[in-house]
């Protein structure tokens, strides 16, 4: 385990100063402008692409990094990536902690840590490119840990969950599962989540609510792109492409509600996030990282071969089609369709195998319970 962490940190130390992607330029410009007192939602800096389309949590995290860069001369490429590297490490430790709770062997814990911390897609996305998906995942895993330790507690889980949403909004996809499995406490948790989100966004919600909402919904009208199989619709009217994406988003909501019937949170989280990859009209390589920690927990904790295969599929896809390396093109139709079919088949296998295992476990528990009851009855008769 120690060797995995050392190799991962050394690799990141090499990758961090090399370069950064266009998204990282947005964090740079937005944090500089914020330090100058500019509302970056109402008055965009000179972005080369789109705006900063998230709640401002990560922007707040980058402010001290930007201040240090401006006052010490150390490159923001280095300082601005430090929170991302820290989040990579924290996410890995939290996954290992969950596997310890599940009594997974030390060897398998080390393998799981390597699959996440040394994953080439994770290294590319964070240390090299400078995206902060791992910050969101670390916060979501903290919420996951709080829930696994005490399912009745609301405060710690709700705060971590809200902060995860404030980093990137995809953790909201788990709301159907939370609503089904925490009916008595869901109202309190939703109030806490809403309160935390309001506090995080208050400076912009109060001063420029329309501009803030517009930036958050920046991708709503985008055409299919990236690794989405919906790129097959290119050439059709834009309205049809957007409308199809909206319909499939509705299908995803139904799918998330169906997946909520699963009892295990890690399995439900992995399945929900993979389902989003299948039904979203936009699938950038960074999206492929979202289910990884939960797939690793399912793969190592539940010995799911399908989960390991899904990890391999999304990692390979992200390394073959990304902003810096795309030998088949940036939106390869054939590859996207093959990826979607492979992921859909593997996801179905994972869910069905886990359902079968659960059914066998319940069926096996019934005779044991009956035998125990009979034993008690005989003992009482004596």
GROMACS .gro file of C-alpha atoms in nm:
model
  382
    1UNK     CA    1   0.000   0.000   0.000
    2UNK     CA    2   0.275   0.244   0.097
    3UNK     CA    3   0.457   0.174  -0.228
    4UNK     CA    4   0.141   0.249  -0.428
    5UNK     CA    5   0.099   0.584  -0.256
    6UNK     CA    6   0.466   0.678  -0.297
    7UNK     CA    7   0.468   0.590  -0.668
    8UNK     CA    8   0.143   0.779  -0.717
    9UNK     CA    9   0.271   1.092  -0.545
   10UNK     CA   10   0.604   1.085  -0.731
   11UNK     CA   11   0.422   1.042  -1.063
   12UNK     CA   12   0.201   1.339  -0.982
   13UNK     CA   13   0.505   1.546  -0.885
   14UNK     CA   14   0.637   1.484  -1.237
   15UNK     CA   15   0.307   1.547  -1.417
   16UNK     CA   16   0.180   1.853  -1.229
   17UNK     CA   17   0.425   2.118  -1.360
   18UNK     CA   18   0.434   1.994  -1.721
   19UNK     CA   19   0.121   2.160  -1.856
   20UNK     CA   20  -0.254   2.203  -1.805
   21UNK     CA   21  -0.569   2.187  -2.012
   22UNK     CA   22  -0.810   2.458  -2.121
   23UNK     CA   23  -1.041   2.390  -1.827
   24UNK     CA   24  -0.759   2.474  -1.588
   25UNK     CA   25  -0.721   2.807  -1.763
   26UNK     CA   26  -1.079   2.880  -1.657
   27UNK     CA   27  -0.990   2.812  -1.291
   28UNK     CA   28  -0.686   3.040  -1.332
   29UNK     CA   29  -0.877   3.331  -1.488
   30UNK     CA   30  -1.178   3.294  -1.259
   31UNK     CA   31  -0.970   3.291  -0.941
   32UNK     CA   32  -0.760   3.589  -1.056
   33UNK     CA   33  -1.074   3.787  -1.137
   34UNK     CA   34  -1.236   3.695  -0.805
   35UNK     CA   35  -0.931   3.817  -0.614
   36UNK     CA   36  -0.972   4.144  -0.805
   37UNK     CA   37  -1.332   4.169  -0.683
   38UNK     CA   38  -1.502   4.063  -1.008
   39UNK     CA   39  -1.822   3.856  -1.006
   40UNK     CA   40  -1.716   3.590  -1.257
   41UNK     CA   41  -2.073   3.473  -1.320
   42UNK     CA   42  -2.200   3.819  -1.411
   43UNK     CA   43  -1.879   3.940  -1.578
   44UNK     CA   44  -1.686   3.664  -1.749
   45UNK     CA   45  -1.308   3.696  -1.773
   46UNK     CA   46  -1.156   3.640  -2.117
   47UNK     CA   47  -1.229   3.267  -2.129
   48UNK     CA   48  -1.131   3.096  -2.453
   49UNK     CA   49  -1.425   2.857  -2.417
   50UNK     CA   50  -1.724   2.839  -2.188
   51UNK     CA   51  -1.772   2.991  -1.842
   52UNK     CA   52  -1.719   2.845  -1.494
   53UNK     CA   53  -2.038   2.631  -1.490
   54UNK     CA   54  -2.032   2.506  -1.130
   55UNK     CA   55  -2.117   2.618  -0.780
   56UNK     CA   56  -1.826   2.830  -0.656
   57UNK     CA   57  -1.686   2.582  -0.402
   58UNK     CA   58  -1.375   2.489  -0.600
   59UNK     CA   59  -1.331   2.854  -0.693
   60UNK     CA   60  -1.305   2.930  -0.321
   61UNK     CA   61  -1.050   2.649  -0.282
   62UNK     CA   62  -0.838   2.798  -0.560
   63UNK     CA   63  -0.836   3.152  -0.421
   64UNK     CA   64  -0.557   3.096  -0.165
   65UNK     CA   65  -0.364   2.898  -0.427
   66UNK     CA   66  -0.392   3.191  -0.669
   67UNK     CA   67  -0.296   3.441  -0.399
   68UNK     CA   68   0.016   3.237  -0.320
   69UNK     CA   69   0.101   3.215  -0.690
   70UNK     CA   70   0.074   3.591  -0.729
   71UNK     CA   71   0.279   3.669  -0.418
   72UNK     CA   72   0.546   3.398  -0.426
   73UNK     CA   73   0.614   3.358  -0.796
   74UNK     CA   74   0.539   2.985  -0.782
   75UNK     CA   75   0.341   2.882  -1.088
   76UNK     CA   76  -0.034   2.850  -1.048
   77UNK     CA   77  -0.005   2.539  -1.263
   78UNK     CA   78   0.160   2.380  -0.960
   79UNK     CA   79  -0.026   2.548  -0.675
   80UNK     CA   80  -0.365   2.527  -0.840
   81UNK     CA   81  -0.331   2.150  -0.882
   82UNK     CA   82  -0.234   2.082  -0.519
   83UNK     CA   83  -0.598   2.052  -0.400
   84UNK     CA   84  -0.661   1.808  -0.685
   85UNK     CA   85  -0.363   1.592  -0.587
   86UNK     CA   86  -0.477   1.600  -0.224
   87UNK     CA   87  -0.826   1.494  -0.331
   88UNK     CA   88  -0.683   1.205  -0.535
   89UNK     CA   89  -0.502   1.085  -0.225
   90UNK     CA   90  -0.802   1.131   0.005
   91UNK     CA   91  -1.035   0.948  -0.234
   92UNK     CA   92  -0.792   0.656  -0.250
   93UNK     CA   93  -0.759   0.636   0.128
   94UNK     CA   94  -1.137   0.646   0.168
   95UNK     CA   95  -1.182   0.361  -0.080
   96UNK     CA   96  -0.921   0.158   0.107
   97UNK     CA   97  -1.092   0.242   0.436
   98UNK     CA   98  -1.422   0.107   0.304
   99UNK     CA   99  -1.251  -0.212   0.187
  100UNK     CA  100  -1.099  -0.256   0.533
  101UNK     CA  101  -1.449  -0.227   0.678
  102UNK     CA  102  -1.556  -0.503   0.440
  103UNK     CA  103  -1.265  -0.723   0.562
  104UNK     CA  104  -1.096  -0.728   0.222
  105UNK     CA  105  -0.742  -0.869   0.227
  106UNK     CA  106  -0.449  -0.630   0.253
  107UNK     CA  107  -0.323  -0.744  -0.087
  108UNK     CA  108  -0.655  -0.668  -0.254
  109UNK     CA  109  -0.668  -0.331  -0.076
  110UNK     CA  110  -0.331  -0.245  -0.231
  111UNK     CA  111  -0.452  -0.354  -0.576
  112UNK     CA  112  -0.765  -0.143  -0.537
  113UNK     CA  113  -0.556   0.157  -0.431
  114UNK     CA  114  -0.334   0.113  -0.737
  115UNK     CA  115  -0.632   0.085  -0.971
  116UNK     CA  116  -0.751   0.426  -0.853
  117UNK     CA  117  -0.438   0.618  -0.752
  118UNK     CA  118  -0.224   0.494  -1.043
  119UNK     CA  119  -0.507   0.483  -1.295
  120UNK     CA  120  -0.379   0.656  -1.613
  121UNK     CA  121  -0.711   0.833  -1.669
  122UNK     CA  122  -0.713   0.967  -1.312
  123UNK     CA  123  -0.351   1.082  -1.349
  124UNK     CA  124  -0.424   1.248  -1.682
  125UNK     CA  125  -0.744   1.417  -1.568
  126UNK     CA  126  -0.607   1.559  -1.244
  127UNK     CA  127  -0.230   1.596  -1.216
  128UNK     CA  128  -0.173   1.652  -1.589
  129UNK     CA  129  -0.484   1.832  -1.718
  130UNK     CA  130  -0.598   1.998  -1.397
  131UNK     CA  131  -0.965   1.901  -1.367
  132UNK     CA  132  -1.111   1.873  -1.018
  133UNK     CA  133  -1.347   1.574  -1.041
  134UNK     CA  134  -1.150   1.404  -0.765
  135UNK     CA  135  -1.240   1.689  -0.527
  136UNK     CA  136  -1.606   1.608  -0.577
  137UNK     CA  137  -1.541   1.235  -0.545
  138UNK     CA  138  -1.344   1.278  -0.223
  139UNK     CA  139  -1.633   1.475  -0.070
  140UNK     CA  140  -1.885   1.219  -0.196
  141UNK     CA  141  -1.678   0.937  -0.048
  142UNK     CA  142  -1.670   1.124   0.284
  143UNK     CA  143  -2.050   1.132   0.271
  144UNK     CA  144  -2.050   0.762   0.180
  145UNK     CA  145  -1.826   0.687   0.479
  146UNK     CA  146  -2.049   0.887   0.714
  147UNK     CA  147  -2.357   0.701   0.589
  148UNK     CA  148  -2.195   0.358   0.624
  149UNK     CA  149  -2.093   0.436   0.981
  150UNK     CA  150  -2.431   0.568   1.094
  151UNK     CA  151  -2.728   0.554   0.861
  152UNK     CA  152  -2.949   0.743   1.106
  153UNK     CA  153  -2.719   1.044   1.139
  154UNK     CA  154  -2.805   1.332   0.908
  155UNK     CA  155  -2.564   1.617   0.981
  156UNK     CA  156  -2.222   1.490   0.876
  157UNK     CA  157  -2.353   1.298   0.576
  158UNK     CA  158  -2.571   1.586   0.455
  159UNK     CA  159  -2.292   1.843   0.482
  160UNK     CA  160  -2.041   1.626   0.293
  161UNK     CA  161  -2.303   1.534   0.035
  162UNK     CA  162  -2.399   1.898  -0.016
  163UNK     CA  163  -2.034   1.999  -0.053
  164UNK     CA  164  -1.988   1.724  -0.312
  165UNK     CA  165  -2.280   1.867  -0.511
  166UNK     CA  166  -2.132   2.215  -0.466
  167UNK     CA  167  -1.809   2.091  -0.624
  168UNK     CA  168  -1.979   1.919  -0.919
  169UNK     CA  169  -2.347   1.845  -0.949
  170UNK     CA  170  -2.338   1.475  -1.045
  171UNK     CA  171  -2.376   1.344  -0.685
  172UNK     CA  172  -2.736   1.468  -0.709
  173UNK     CA  173  -2.801   1.158  -0.922
  174UNK     CA  174  -2.802   0.953  -0.600
  175UNK     CA  175  -3.104   1.135  -0.457
  176UNK     CA  176  -3.353   0.863  -0.568
  177UNK     CA  177  -3.157   0.604  -0.368
  178UNK     CA  178  -3.140   0.829  -0.063
  179UNK     CA  179  -3.511   0.905  -0.085
  180UNK     CA  180  -3.604   0.538  -0.098
  181UNK     CA  181  -3.373   0.417   0.176
  182UNK     CA  182  -3.410   0.712   0.415
  183UNK     CA  183  -3.776   0.806   0.394
  184UNK     CA  184  -3.798   0.919   0.754
  185UNK     CA  185  -3.491   1.142   0.739
  186UNK     CA  186  -3.490   1.255   0.377
  187UNK     CA  187  -3.667   1.584   0.450
  188UNK     CA  188  -3.408   1.687   0.711
  189UNK     CA  189  -3.126   1.587   0.482
  190UNK     CA  190  -3.267   1.780   0.188
  191UNK     CA  191  -3.308   2.090   0.404
  192UNK     CA  192  -2.947   2.060   0.521
  193UNK     CA  193  -2.822   2.008   0.165
  194UNK     CA  194  -3.021   2.306   0.038
  195UNK     CA  195  -2.891   2.520   0.323
  196UNK     CA  196  -2.527   2.433   0.256
  197UNK     CA  197  -2.567   2.494  -0.118
  198UNK     CA  198  -2.728   2.831  -0.050
  199UNK     CA  199  -2.445   2.936   0.181
  200UNK     CA  200  -2.182   2.833  -0.076
  201UNK     CA  201  -2.355   3.017  -0.360
  202UNK     CA  202  -2.501   3.308  -0.161
  203UNK     CA  203  -2.264   3.582  -0.286
  204UNK     CA  204  -2.371   3.508  -0.643
  205UNK     CA  205  -2.729   3.397  -0.585
  206UNK     CA  206  -2.803   3.725  -0.412
  207UNK     CA  207  -2.619   3.962  -0.645
  208UNK     CA  208  -2.664   3.795  -0.985
  209UNK     CA  209  -2.913   3.504  -0.969
  210UNK     CA  210  -2.992   3.503  -1.342
  211UNK     CA  211  -2.627   3.503  -1.449
  212UNK     CA  212  -2.546   3.235  -1.193
  213UNK     CA  213  -2.827   3.009  -1.317
  214UNK     CA  214  -2.731   3.069  -1.680
  215UNK     CA  215  -2.374   2.957  -1.621
  216UNK     CA  216  -2.484   2.649  -1.426
  217UNK     CA  217  -2.706   2.547  -1.719
  218UNK     CA  218  -2.438   2.622  -1.977
  219UNK     CA  219  -2.441   2.269  -2.120
  220UNK     CA  220  -2.820   2.228  -2.134
  221UNK     CA  221  -2.853   2.316  -2.504
  222UNK     CA  222  -2.530   2.155  -2.623
  223UNK     CA  223  -2.542   1.903  -2.905
  224UNK     CA  224  -2.422   1.545  -2.844
  225UNK     CA  225  -2.047   1.520  -2.817
  226UNK     CA  226  -1.742   1.352  -2.674
  227UNK     CA  227  -1.778   0.982  -2.606
  228UNK     CA  228  -2.158   0.979  -2.619
  229UNK     CA  229  -2.311   0.733  -2.866
  230UNK     CA  230  -2.563   1.009  -2.947
  231UNK     CA  231  -2.307   1.159  -3.186
  232UNK     CA  232  -2.473   0.927  -3.442
  233UNK     CA  233  -2.742   1.198  -3.456
  234UNK     CA  234  -2.501   1.455  -3.600
  235UNK     CA  235  -2.640   1.571  -3.932
  236UNK     CA  236  -2.997   1.575  -3.807
  237UNK     CA  237  -3.164   1.905  -3.706
  238UNK     CA  238  -3.019   2.054  -3.388
  239UNK     CA  239  -3.363   2.057  -3.226
  240UNK     CA  240  -3.394   1.682  -3.277
  241UNK     CA  241  -3.051   1.619  -3.128
  242UNK     CA  242  -3.121   1.831  -2.819
  243UNK     CA  243  -3.472   1.689  -2.784
  244UNK     CA  244  -3.343   1.332  -2.801
  245UNK     CA  245  -3.091   1.416  -2.531
  246UNK     CA  246  -3.368   1.557  -2.312
  247UNK     CA  247  -3.581   1.245  -2.359
  248UNK     CA  248  -3.289   1.020  -2.269
  249UNK     CA  249  -3.221   1.235  -1.965
  250UNK     CA  250  -3.577   1.152  -1.859
  251UNK     CA  251  -3.501   0.785  -1.921
  252UNK     CA  252  -3.198   0.822  -1.695
  253UNK     CA  253  -3.417   0.960  -1.415
  254UNK     CA  254  -3.639   0.652  -1.446
  255UNK     CA  255  -3.330   0.428  -1.451
  256UNK     CA  256  -3.192   0.598  -1.139
  257UNK     CA  257  -3.525   0.539  -0.964
  258UNK     CA  258  -3.512   0.171  -1.064
  259UNK     CA  259  -3.151   0.135  -0.947
  260UNK     CA  260  -3.262   0.283  -0.614
  261UNK     CA  261  -3.426  -0.055  -0.545
  262UNK     CA  262  -3.074  -0.192  -0.492
  263UNK     CA  263  -2.990  -0.207  -0.122
  264UNK     CA  264  -2.612  -0.162  -0.140
  265UNK     CA  265  -2.511   0.204  -0.172
  266UNK     CA  266  -2.178   0.139  -0.346
  267UNK     CA  267  -2.344  -0.082  -0.606
  268UNK     CA  268  -2.625   0.168  -0.657
  269UNK     CA  269  -2.380   0.458  -0.693
  270UNK     CA  270  -2.166   0.269  -0.944
  271UNK     CA  271  -2.468   0.157  -1.148
  272UNK     CA  272  -2.630   0.502  -1.144
  273UNK     CA  273  -2.319   0.684  -1.260
  274UNK     CA  274  -2.249   0.428  -1.533
  275UNK     CA  275  -2.612   0.458  -1.647
  276UNK     CA  276  -2.557   0.832  -1.680
  277UNK     CA  277  -2.260   0.769  -1.908
  278UNK     CA  278  -2.485   0.558  -2.130
  279UNK     CA  279  -2.770   0.808  -2.151
  280UNK     CA  280  -2.598   1.149  -2.145
  281UNK     CA  281  -2.563   1.342  -2.470
  282UNK     CA  282  -2.228   1.477  -2.350
  283UNK     CA  283  -1.965   1.234  -2.222
  284UNK     CA  284  -1.628   1.402  -2.172
  285UNK     CA  285  -1.344   1.177  -2.058
  286UNK     CA  286  -1.357   1.327  -1.709
  287UNK     CA  287  -1.709   1.182  -1.665
  288UNK     CA  288  -1.560   0.834  -1.690
  289UNK     CA  289  -1.383   0.887  -1.358
  290UNK     CA  290  -1.705   0.941  -1.161
  291UNK     CA  291  -1.803   0.576  -1.108
  292UNK     CA  292  -1.447   0.447  -1.059
  293UNK     CA  293  -1.425   0.454  -0.675
  294UNK     CA  294  -1.759   0.278  -0.639
  295UNK     CA  295  -1.678   0.023  -0.909
  296UNK     CA  296  -1.355  -0.052  -0.722
  297UNK     CA  297  -1.548  -0.101  -0.397
  298UNK     CA  298  -1.793  -0.333  -0.573
  299UNK     CA  299  -1.516  -0.516  -0.757
  300UNK     CA  300  -1.294  -0.573  -0.454
  301UNK     CA  301  -1.559  -0.579  -0.182
  302UNK     CA  302  -1.814  -0.796  -0.361
  303UNK     CA  303  -1.573  -0.983  -0.591
  304UNK     CA  304  -1.757  -0.857  -0.899
  305UNK     CA  305  -1.574  -0.938  -1.221
  306UNK     CA  306  -1.816  -0.718  -1.415
  307UNK     CA  307  -1.714  -0.419  -1.202
  308UNK     CA  308  -1.346  -0.477  -1.284
  309UNK     CA  309  -1.434  -0.505  -1.652
  310UNK     CA  310  -1.626  -0.177  -1.639
  311UNK     CA  311  -1.320  -0.011  -1.484
  312UNK     CA  312  -1.106  -0.138  -1.772
  313UNK     CA  313  -1.360  -0.028  -2.034
  314UNK     CA  314  -1.403   0.330  -1.915
  315UNK     CA  315  -1.030   0.374  -1.848
  316UNK     CA  316  -0.937   0.252  -2.196
  317UNK     CA  317  -1.201   0.471  -2.360
  318UNK     CA  318  -1.083   0.780  -2.173
  319UNK     CA  319  -0.722   0.722  -2.272
  320UNK     CA  320  -0.811   0.670  -2.638
  321UNK     CA  321  -1.036   0.974  -2.670
  322UNK     CA  322  -0.934   1.282  -2.472
  323UNK     CA  323  -0.832   1.640  -2.530
  324UNK     CA  324  -0.463   1.555  -2.580
  325UNK     CA  325  -0.475   1.215  -2.746
  326UNK     CA  326  -0.747   1.100  -2.986
  327UNK     CA  327  -0.611   0.880  -3.267
  328UNK     CA  328  -0.966   0.790  -3.373
  329UNK     CA  329  -1.092   1.151  -3.364
  330UNK     CA  330  -1.248   1.363  -3.091
  331UNK     CA  331  -1.598   1.222  -3.153
  332UNK     CA  332  -1.543   0.875  -3.304
  333UNK     CA  333  -1.890   0.748  -3.388
  334UNK     CA  334  -1.805   0.379  -3.427
  335UNK     CA  335  -1.591   0.371  -3.112
  336UNK     CA  336  -1.860   0.552  -2.912
  337UNK     CA  337  -2.127   0.304  -3.018
  338UNK     CA  338  -1.905   0.004  -2.942
  339UNK     CA  339  -1.818   0.154  -2.603
  340UNK     CA  340  -2.184   0.213  -2.519
  341UNK     CA  341  -2.280  -0.143  -2.615
  342UNK     CA  342  -1.991  -0.293  -2.419
  343UNK     CA  343  -2.060  -0.082  -2.110
  344UNK     CA  344  -2.435  -0.151  -2.126
  345UNK     CA  345  -2.376  -0.526  -2.149
  346UNK     CA  346  -2.124  -0.526  -1.865
  347UNK     CA  347  -2.347  -0.308  -1.646
  348UNK     CA  348  -2.637  -0.548  -1.703
  349UNK     CA  349  -2.413  -0.841  -1.609
  350UNK     CA  350  -2.301  -0.664  -1.291
  351UNK     CA  351  -2.655  -0.584  -1.180
  352UNK     CA  352  -2.792  -0.929  -1.267
  353UNK     CA  353  -2.506  -1.114  -1.098
  354UNK     CA  354  -2.544  -0.906  -0.783
  355UNK     CA  355  -2.922  -0.960  -0.789
  356UNK     CA  356  -2.868  -1.335  -0.823
  357UNK     CA  357  -2.617  -1.332  -0.539
  358UNK     CA  358  -2.857  -1.136  -0.320
  359UNK     CA  359  -3.144  -1.374  -0.400
  360UNK     CA  360  -2.929  -1.678  -0.317
  361UNK     CA  361  -2.821  -1.514   0.006
  362UNK     CA  362  -3.179  -1.446   0.110
  363UNK     CA  363  -3.288  -1.797   0.011
  364UNK     CA  364  -3.000  -1.946   0.208
  365UNK     CA  365  -3.087  -1.734   0.508
  366UNK     CA  366  -3.443  -1.867   0.529
  367UNK     CA  367  -3.353  -2.234   0.600
  368UNK     CA  368  -3.093  -2.122   0.852
  369UNK     CA  369  -3.350  -1.908   1.029
  370UNK     CA  370  -3.596  -2.199   1.023
  371UNK     CA  371  -3.339  -2.438   1.167
  372UNK     CA  372  -3.254  -2.191   1.441
  373UNK     CA  373  -3.621  -2.150   1.527
  374UNK     CA  374  -3.668  -2.528   1.538
  375UNK     CA  375  -3.365  -2.562   1.764
  376UNK     CA  376  -3.504  -2.301   2.002
  377UNK     CA  377  -3.843  -2.474   2.000
  378UNK     CA  378  -3.689  -2.814   2.081
  379UNK     CA  379  -3.485  -2.658   2.357
  380UNK     CA  380  -3.796  -2.495   2.501
  381UNK     CA  381  -3.976  -2.832   2.488
  382UNK     CA  382  -3.703  -2.990   2.697
   0.00000   0.00000   0.00000
